[in-house]
Tab-separated table of C-alpha atoms and ligand atoms in Angstrom:
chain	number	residue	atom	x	y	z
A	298	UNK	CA	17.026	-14.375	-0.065
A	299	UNK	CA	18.237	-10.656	-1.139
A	300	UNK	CA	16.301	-8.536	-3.368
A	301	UNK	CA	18.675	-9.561	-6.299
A	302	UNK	CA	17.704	-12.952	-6.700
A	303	UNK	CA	13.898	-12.141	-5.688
A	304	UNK	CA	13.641	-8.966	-8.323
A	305	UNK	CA	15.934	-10.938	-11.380
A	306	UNK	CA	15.241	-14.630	-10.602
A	307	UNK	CA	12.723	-16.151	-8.116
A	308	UNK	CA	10.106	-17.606	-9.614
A	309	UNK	CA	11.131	-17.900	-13.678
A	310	UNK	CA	11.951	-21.043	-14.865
A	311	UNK	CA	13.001	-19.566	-17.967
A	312	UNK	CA	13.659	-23.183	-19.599
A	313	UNK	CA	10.233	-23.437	-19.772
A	314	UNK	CA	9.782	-20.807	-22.290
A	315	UNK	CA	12.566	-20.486	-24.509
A	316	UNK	CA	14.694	-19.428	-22.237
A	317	UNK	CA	13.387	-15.689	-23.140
A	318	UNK	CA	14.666	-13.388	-20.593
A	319	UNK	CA	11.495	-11.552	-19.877
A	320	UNK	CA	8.839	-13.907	-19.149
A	321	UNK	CA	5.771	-14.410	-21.328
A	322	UNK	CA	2.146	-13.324	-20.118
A	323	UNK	CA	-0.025	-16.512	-19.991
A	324	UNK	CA	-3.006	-14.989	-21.335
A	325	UNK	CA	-5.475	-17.773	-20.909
A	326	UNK	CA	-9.183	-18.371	-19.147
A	327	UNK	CA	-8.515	-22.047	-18.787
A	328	UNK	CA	-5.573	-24.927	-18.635
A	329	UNK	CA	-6.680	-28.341	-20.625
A	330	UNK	CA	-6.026	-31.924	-18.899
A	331	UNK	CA	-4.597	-35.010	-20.909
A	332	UNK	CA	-6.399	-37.396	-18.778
A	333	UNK	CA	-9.557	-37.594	-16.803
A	334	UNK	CA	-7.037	-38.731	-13.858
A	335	UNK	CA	-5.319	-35.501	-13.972
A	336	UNK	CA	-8.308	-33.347	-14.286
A	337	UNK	CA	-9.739	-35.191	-11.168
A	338	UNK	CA	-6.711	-34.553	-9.274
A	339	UNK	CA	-6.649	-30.497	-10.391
A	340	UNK	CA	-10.504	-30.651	-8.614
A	341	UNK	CA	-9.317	-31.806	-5.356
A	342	UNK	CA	-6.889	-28.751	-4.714
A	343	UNK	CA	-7.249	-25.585	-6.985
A	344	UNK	CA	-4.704	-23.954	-5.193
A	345	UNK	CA	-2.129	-26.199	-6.005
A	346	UNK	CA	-3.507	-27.391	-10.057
A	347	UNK	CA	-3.816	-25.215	-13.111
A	348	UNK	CA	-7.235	-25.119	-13.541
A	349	UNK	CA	-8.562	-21.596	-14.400
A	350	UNK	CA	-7.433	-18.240	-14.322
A	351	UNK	CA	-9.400	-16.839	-11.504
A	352	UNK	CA	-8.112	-19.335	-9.119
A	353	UNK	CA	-4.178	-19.526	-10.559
A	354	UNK	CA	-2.240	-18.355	-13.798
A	355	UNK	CA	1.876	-19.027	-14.448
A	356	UNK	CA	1.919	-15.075	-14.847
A	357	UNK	CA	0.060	-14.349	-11.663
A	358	UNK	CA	2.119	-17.234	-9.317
A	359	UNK	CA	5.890	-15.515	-10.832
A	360	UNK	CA	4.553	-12.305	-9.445
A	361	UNK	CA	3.135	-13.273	-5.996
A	362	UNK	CA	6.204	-15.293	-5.502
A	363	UNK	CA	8.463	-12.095	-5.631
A	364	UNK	CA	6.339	-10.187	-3.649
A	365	UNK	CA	5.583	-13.083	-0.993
A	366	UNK	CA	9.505	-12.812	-0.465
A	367	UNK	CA	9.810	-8.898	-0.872
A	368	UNK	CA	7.140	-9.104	2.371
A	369	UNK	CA	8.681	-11.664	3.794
A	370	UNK	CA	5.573	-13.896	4.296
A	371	UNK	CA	4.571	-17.237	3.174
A	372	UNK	CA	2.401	-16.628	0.495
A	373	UNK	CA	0.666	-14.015	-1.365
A	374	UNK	CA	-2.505	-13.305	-3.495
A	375	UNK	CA	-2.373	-10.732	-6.722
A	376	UNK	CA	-5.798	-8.928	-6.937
A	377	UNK	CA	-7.541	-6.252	-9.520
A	378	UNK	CA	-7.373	-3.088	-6.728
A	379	UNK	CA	-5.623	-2.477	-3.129
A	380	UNK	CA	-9.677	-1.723	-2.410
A	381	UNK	CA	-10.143	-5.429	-2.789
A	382	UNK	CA	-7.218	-6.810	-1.059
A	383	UNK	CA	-8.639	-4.749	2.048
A	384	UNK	CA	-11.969	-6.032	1.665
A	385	UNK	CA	-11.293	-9.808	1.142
A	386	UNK	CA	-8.408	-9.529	4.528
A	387	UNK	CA	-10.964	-7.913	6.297
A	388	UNK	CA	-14.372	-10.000	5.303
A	389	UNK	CA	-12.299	-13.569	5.485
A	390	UNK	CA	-11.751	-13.045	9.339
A	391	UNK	CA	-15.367	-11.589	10.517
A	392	UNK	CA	-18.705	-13.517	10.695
A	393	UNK	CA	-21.879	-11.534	11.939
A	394	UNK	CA	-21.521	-10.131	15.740
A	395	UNK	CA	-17.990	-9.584	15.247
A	396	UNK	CA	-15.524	-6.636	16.520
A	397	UNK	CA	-13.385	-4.553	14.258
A	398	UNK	CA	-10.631	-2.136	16.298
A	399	UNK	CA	-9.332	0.025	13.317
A	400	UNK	CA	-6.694	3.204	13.481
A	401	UNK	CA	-8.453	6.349	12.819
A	402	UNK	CA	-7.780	8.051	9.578
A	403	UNK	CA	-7.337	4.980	7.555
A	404	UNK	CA	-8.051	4.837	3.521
A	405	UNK	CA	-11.073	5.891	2.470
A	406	UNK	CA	-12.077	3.090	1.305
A	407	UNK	CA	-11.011	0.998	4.540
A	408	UNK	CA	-13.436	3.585	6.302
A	409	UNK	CA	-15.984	3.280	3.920
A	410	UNK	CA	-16.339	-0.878	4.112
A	411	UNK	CA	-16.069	-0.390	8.322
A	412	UNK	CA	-18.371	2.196	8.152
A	413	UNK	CA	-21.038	1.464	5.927
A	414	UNK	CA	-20.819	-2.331	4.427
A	415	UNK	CA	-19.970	-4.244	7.199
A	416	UNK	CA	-22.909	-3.026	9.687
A	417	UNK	CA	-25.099	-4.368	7.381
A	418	UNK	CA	-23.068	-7.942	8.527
A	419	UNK	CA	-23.759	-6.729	12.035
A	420	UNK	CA	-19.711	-6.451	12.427
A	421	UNK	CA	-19.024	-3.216	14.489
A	422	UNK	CA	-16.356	-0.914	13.933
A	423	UNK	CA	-14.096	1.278	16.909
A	424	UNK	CA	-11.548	3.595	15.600
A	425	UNK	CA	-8.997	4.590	17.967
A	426	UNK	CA	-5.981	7.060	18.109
A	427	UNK	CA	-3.521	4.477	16.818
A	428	UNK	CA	-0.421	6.510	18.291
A	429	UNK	CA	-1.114	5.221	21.641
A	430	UNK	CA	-0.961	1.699	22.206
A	431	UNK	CA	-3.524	1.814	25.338
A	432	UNK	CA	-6.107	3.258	23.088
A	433	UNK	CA	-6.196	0.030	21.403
A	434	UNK	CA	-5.776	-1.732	24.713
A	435	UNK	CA	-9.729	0.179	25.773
A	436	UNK	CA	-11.079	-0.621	22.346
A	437	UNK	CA	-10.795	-4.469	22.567
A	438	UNK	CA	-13.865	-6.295	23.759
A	439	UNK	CA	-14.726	-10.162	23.728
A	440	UNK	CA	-15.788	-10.375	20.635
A	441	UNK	CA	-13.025	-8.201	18.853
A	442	UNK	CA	-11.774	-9.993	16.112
A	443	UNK	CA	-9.117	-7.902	14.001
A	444	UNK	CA	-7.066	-5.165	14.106
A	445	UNK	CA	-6.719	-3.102	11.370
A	446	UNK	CA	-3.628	-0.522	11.234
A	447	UNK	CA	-2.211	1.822	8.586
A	448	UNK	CA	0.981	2.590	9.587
A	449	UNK	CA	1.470	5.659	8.665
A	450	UNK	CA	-1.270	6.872	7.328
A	451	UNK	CA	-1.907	8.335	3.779
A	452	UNK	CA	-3.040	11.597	4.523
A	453	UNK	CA	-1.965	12.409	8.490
A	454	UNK	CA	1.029	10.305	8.565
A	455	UNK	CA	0.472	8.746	11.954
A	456	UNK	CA	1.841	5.748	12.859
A	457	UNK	CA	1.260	2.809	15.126
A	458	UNK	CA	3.928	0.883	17.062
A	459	UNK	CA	3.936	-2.359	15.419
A	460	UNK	CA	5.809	-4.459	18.432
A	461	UNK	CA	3.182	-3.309	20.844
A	462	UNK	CA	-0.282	-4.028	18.966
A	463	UNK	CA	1.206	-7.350	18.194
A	464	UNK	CA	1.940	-8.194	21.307
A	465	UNK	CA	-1.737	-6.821	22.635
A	466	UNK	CA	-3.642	-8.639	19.716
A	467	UNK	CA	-1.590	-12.362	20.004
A	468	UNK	CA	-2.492	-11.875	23.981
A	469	UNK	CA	-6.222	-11.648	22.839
A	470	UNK	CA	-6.381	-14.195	19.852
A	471	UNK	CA	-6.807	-11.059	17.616
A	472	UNK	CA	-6.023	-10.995	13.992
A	473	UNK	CA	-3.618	-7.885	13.022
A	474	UNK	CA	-3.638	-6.583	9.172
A	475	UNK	CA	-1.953	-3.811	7.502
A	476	UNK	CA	-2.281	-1.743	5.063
A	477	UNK	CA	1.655	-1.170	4.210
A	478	UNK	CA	0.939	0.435	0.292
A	479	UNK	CA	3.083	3.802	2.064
A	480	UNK	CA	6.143	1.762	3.017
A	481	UNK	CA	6.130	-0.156	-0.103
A	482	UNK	CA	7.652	-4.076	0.825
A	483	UNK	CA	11.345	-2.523	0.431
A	484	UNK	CA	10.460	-0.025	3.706
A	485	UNK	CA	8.604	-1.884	5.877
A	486	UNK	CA	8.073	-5.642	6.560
A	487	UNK	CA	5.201	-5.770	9.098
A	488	UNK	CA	5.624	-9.664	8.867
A	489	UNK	CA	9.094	-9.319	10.922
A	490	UNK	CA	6.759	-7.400	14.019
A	491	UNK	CA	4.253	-10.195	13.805
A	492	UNK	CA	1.232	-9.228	11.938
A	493	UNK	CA	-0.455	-11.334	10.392
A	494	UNK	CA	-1.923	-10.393	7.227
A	495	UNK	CA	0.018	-7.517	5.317
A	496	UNK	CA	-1.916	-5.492	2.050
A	497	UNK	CA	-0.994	-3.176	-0.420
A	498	UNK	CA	-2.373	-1.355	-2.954
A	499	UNK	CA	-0.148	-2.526	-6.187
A	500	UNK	CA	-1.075	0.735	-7.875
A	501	UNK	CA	1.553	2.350	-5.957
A	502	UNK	CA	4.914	1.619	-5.341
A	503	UNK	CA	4.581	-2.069	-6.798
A	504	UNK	CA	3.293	-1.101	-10.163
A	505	UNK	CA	4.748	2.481	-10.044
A	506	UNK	CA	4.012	3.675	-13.508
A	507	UNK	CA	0.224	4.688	-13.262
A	508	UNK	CA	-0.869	2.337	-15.528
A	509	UNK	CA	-1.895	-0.391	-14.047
A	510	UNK	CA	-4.430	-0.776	-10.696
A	511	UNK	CA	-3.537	-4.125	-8.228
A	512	UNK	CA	-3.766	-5.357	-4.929
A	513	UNK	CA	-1.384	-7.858	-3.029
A	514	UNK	CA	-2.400	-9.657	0.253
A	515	UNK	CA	0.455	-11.112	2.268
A	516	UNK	CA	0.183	-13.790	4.939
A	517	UNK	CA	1.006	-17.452	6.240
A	518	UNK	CA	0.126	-20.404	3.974
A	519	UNK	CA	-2.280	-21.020	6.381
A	520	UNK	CA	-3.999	-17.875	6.119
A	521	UNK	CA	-3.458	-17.244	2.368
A	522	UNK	CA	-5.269	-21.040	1.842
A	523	UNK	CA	-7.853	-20.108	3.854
A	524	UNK	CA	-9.079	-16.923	1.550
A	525	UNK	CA	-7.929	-18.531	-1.294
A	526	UNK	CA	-10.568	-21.521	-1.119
A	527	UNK	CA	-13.143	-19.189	-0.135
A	528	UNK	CA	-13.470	-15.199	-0.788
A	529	UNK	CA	-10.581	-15.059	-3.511
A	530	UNK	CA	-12.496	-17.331	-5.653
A	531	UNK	CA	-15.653	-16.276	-4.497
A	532	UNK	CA	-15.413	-12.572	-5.279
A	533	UNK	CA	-13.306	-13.625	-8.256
A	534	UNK	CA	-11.403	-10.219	-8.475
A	535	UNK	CA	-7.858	-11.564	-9.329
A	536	UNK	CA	-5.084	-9.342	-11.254
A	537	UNK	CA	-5.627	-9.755	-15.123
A	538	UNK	CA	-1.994	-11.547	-16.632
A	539	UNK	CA	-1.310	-8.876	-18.558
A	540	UNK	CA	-1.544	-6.560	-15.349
A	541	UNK	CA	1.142	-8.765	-13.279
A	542	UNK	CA	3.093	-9.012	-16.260
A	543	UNK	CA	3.210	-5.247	-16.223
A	544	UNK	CA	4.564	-5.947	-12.662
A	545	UNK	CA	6.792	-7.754	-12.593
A	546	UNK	CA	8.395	-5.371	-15.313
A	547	UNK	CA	7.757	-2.878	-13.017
A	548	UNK	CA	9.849	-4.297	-9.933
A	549	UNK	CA	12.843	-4.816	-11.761
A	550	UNK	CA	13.229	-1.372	-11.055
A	551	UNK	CA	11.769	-1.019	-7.457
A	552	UNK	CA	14.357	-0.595	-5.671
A	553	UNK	CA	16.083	2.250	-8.287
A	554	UNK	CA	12.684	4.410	-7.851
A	555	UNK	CA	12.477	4.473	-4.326
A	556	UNK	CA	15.950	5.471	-3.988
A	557	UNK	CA	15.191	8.405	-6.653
A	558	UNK	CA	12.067	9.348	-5.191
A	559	UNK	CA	13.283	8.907	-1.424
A	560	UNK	CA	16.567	11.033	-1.769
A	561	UNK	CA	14.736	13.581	-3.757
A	562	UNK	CA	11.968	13.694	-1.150
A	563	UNK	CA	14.616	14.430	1.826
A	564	UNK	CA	15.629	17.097	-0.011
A	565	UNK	CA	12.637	18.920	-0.424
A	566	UNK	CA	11.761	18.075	3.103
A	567	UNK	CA	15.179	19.451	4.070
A	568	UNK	CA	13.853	22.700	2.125
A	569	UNK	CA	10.023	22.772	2.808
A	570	UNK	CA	11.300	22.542	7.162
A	571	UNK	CA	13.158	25.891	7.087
A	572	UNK	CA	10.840	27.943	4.387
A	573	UNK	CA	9.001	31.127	5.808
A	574	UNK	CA	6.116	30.450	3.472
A	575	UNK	CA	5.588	26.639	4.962
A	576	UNK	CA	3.871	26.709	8.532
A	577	UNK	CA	4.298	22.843	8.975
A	578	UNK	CA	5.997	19.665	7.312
A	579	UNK	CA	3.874	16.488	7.982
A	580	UNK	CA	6.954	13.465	7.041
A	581	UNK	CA	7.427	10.733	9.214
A	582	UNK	CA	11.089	10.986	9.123
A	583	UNK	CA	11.642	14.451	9.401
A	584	UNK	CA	12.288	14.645	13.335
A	585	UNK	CA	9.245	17.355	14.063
A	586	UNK	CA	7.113	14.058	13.839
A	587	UNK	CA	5.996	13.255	17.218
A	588	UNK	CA	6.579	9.880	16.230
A	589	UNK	CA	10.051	10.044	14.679
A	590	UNK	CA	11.855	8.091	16.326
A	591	UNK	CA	9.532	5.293	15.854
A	592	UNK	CA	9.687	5.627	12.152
A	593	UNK	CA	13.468	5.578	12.242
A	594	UNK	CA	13.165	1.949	14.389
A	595	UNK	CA	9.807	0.497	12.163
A	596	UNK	CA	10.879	1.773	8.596
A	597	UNK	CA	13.539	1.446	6.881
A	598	UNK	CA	13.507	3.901	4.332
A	599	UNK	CA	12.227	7.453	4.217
A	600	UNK	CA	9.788	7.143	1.968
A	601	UNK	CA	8.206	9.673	-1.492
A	602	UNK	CA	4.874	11.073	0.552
A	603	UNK	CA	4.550	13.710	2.784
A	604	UNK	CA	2.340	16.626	3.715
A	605	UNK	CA	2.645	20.177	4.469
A	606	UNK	CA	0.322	23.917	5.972
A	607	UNK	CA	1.129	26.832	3.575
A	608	UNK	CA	1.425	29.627	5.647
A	609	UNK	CA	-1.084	31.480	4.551
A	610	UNK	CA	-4.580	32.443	5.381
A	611	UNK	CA	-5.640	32.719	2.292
A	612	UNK	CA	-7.732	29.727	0.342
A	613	UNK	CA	-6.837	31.518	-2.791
A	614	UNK	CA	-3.222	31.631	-2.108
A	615	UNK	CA	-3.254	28.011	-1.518
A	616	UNK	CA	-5.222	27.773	-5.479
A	617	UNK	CA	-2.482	29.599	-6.914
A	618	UNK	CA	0.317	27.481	-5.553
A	619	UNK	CA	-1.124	24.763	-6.746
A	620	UNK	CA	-1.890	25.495	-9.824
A	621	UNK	CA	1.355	27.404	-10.525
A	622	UNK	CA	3.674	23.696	-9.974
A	623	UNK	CA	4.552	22.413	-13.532
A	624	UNK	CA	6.427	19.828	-12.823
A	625	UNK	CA	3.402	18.044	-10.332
A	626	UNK	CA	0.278	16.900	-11.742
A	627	UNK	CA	-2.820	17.898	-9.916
A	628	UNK	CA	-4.326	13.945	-9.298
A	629	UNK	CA	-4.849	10.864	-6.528
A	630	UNK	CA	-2.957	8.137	-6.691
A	631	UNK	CA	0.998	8.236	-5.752
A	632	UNK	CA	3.696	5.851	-6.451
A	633	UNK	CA	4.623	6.264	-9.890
A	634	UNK	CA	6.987	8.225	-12.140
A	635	UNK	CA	5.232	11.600	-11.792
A	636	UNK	CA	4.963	13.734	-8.929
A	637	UNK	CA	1.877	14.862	-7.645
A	638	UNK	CA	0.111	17.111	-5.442
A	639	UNK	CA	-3.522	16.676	-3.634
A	640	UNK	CA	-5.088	19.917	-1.938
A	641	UNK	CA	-6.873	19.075	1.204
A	642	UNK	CA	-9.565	22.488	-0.191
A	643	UNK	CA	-10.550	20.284	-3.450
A	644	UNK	CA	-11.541	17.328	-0.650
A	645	UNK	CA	-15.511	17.175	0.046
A	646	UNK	CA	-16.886	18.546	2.848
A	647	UNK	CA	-16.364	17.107	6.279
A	648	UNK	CA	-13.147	16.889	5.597
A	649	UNK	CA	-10.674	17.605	8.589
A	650	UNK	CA	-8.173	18.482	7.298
A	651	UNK	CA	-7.247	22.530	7.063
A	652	UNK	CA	-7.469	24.397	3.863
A	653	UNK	CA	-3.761	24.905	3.260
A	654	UNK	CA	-3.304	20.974	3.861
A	655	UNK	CA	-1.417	20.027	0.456
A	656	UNK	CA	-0.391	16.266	0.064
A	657	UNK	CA	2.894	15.913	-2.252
A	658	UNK	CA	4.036	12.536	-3.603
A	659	UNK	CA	7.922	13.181	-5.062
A	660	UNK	CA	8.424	11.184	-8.282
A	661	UNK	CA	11.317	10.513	-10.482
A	662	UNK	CA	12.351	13.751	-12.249
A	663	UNK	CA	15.455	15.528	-11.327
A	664	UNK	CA	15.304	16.623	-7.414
A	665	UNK	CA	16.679	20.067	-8.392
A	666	UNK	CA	13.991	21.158	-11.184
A	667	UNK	CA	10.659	19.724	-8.402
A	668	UNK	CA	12.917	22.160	-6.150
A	669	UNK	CA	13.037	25.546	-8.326
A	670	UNK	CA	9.115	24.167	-8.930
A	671	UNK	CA	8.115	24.306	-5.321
A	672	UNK	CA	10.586	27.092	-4.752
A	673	UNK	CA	8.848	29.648	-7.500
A	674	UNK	CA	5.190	28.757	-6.106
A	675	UNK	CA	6.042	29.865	-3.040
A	676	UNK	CA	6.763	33.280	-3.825
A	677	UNK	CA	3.319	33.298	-5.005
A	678	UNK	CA	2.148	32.927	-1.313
B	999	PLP	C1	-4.638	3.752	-3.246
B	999	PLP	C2	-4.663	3.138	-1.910
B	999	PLP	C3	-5.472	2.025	-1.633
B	999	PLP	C4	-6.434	1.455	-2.639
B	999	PLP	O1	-5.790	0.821	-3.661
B	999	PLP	P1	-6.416	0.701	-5.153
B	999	PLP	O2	-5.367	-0.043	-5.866
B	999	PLP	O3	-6.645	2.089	-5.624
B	999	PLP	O4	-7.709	-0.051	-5.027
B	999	PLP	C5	-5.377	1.461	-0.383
B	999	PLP	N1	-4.573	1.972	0.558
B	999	PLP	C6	-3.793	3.041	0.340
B	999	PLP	C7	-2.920	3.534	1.424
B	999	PLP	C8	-3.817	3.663	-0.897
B	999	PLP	O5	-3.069	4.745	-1.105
């Protein structure tokens, strides 16, 4: 299927509505039944039957089919946050005295559900140094039921090899999921390396015009039944109608923005690589990765997100920088239409990364102006 058909097609069945071009949001709680016979059948599978919004909505199923094929997977689930599309692909594969092996460094909020809500499940968490394939290899013990990966990372850009923890985890009977919100589904289809159950966080790339916070989970029918029937409806946190509405507006233009905001973002890496005032560019296609080469084979786009070190011992150096961009807005989040900036100093402590660790997402104004931006802070340093 190309991205074409998916993006303008897949999914409407515009005759069923008016043939309206955009499609409406079916903002409903509940679908009625004619017969008794019919609402008796809807009981037996909810998956398949209109029954109630939590479970399925016409708004909701147009969306998941287009990203289900953007990911190339079977199926796919629209939630209210990327936090609970990890939650639900993590929780639906563990019972109590289950093994976790999880990349160091992943989401926050990935950490913080290894770290401190599933113990209380007595499911045990080892985070390895996901650049190495053996590390994974010495983390894996009988009971070792998933591998999680982030590939690459949000904040240190490290990546995993996807081929090779595959290949380890189907030897082992191991579930693999990842979280793939940096690659967006145009850069990066884990599904074509074998893993099994890939997430994003919809807020990002999907959504892309900070307005709107989603999750997708991507897997087999198998796998997407499975959750479905149990934790989906359980924890009931499915994407409101308006909210996939709003996204499936928003991919129309997908693949536009991420050639804006990736062509942009070379340049400025192209810039940021030779500047005086910049001791280090963190970029997973900028070939001073120690994994570049890898990125060039798993993604296939260089993507809006990098890092970089000011040169500059200073932690007031690294304030006035920041707050001396006008064209990037000081917030979390990335993805959208704006550019943005996160200092690694305005982090908590225990925090490892350095002061002058500054995270940059490149949005969708003109690559020359975020250039004379970054160019005029600098001087500052
Ligand atoms: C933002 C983010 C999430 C969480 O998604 P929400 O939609 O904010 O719940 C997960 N993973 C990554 C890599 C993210 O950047």
């Amino acid at each position: 299927m190309d991205l074409s058909y998916i993006i303008n097609q897949l999914g409407e069945d515009r005759e069923e509505y008016f043939n309206a071009v955009s499609p409406p949001v079916i903002q409903t709680s509940n679908f009625a039944f004619r017969t008794v016979a019919e609402m008796a059948e809807a009981f037996t599978d909810e998956k398949k039957y209109r029954l109630y919004t939590r479970g399925n909505n016409p708004t909701t199923e147009m969306l998941a089919k287009k990203i289900a094929a953007l990911e190339k997977t079977e199926d796919c689930l629209v939630l209210s946050s990327g936090a609970s599309a990890i939650t639900l692909a993590v929780l639906s594969q563990v019972k109590a005295g289950d093994h976790v092996v999880c990349v160091m460094h992943p989401y926050s909020w990935a950490h913080h559900l290894l770290t401190e809500i599933m113990p209380r499940f007595n499911v045990e968490t080892t985070f390895v140094d996901g650049t190495d394939i053996r590390n994974f290899e010495a983390a894996i013990k009988p009971n070792t039921k998933v591998i999680y990966l982030e590939s690459p990372t949000t904040m240190y850009f490290e990546l995993q090899d996807l081929t090779a923890v595959n290949a380890l985890a189907k030897k082992h009977g191991i579930v693999t999921i990842i979280d793939n919100s940096y690659s967006s589904p145009l850069g990066q289809n884990p599904a074509e390396y074998g893993i099994d159950i890939v997430l994003h966080s919809a807020t990002k790339y999907i959504n892309g015009h900070s307005d709107v916070v989603a999750g997708v989970l991507c897997a087999s029918n198998e796998i997407i039944k499975k959750i479905y029937s149990s934790e989906f409806l359980n924890f009931g946190t499915v994407a409101a109608p308006w909210s996939s509405w709003l996204m499936i507006r928003a991919l129309r233009t997908l693949p536009l923005r991420i050639k804006q905001s990736s062509e942009s973002t070379q340049r400025i890496i192209e810039f940021l690589s030779h500047h005086p005032k910049v001791k280090k560019v963190h970029y997973p296609h900028h070939e001073s990765h120690p994994q570049y080469q890898l990125a060039k084979k798993q993604m296939k786009i260089p993507m809006g997100m990098f890092s970089i070190e000011l040169n500059t011992d200073s932690k007031e150096k690294v304030v006035q920088f920041c707050e001396s961009l006008k064209y990037f807005l000081m917030a979390v989040s990335w993805g959208g239409h704006e550019s943005l900036i996160i200092p690694a100093i305005a982090f908590r402590e225990g925090s490892e990364l350095p002061f002058n660790f500054i995270r940059f997402y490149i949005g969708l104004e003109e690559a020359e102006i975020l250039l004379n931006d970054i160019k005029s802070a600098l001087e500052l340093v």
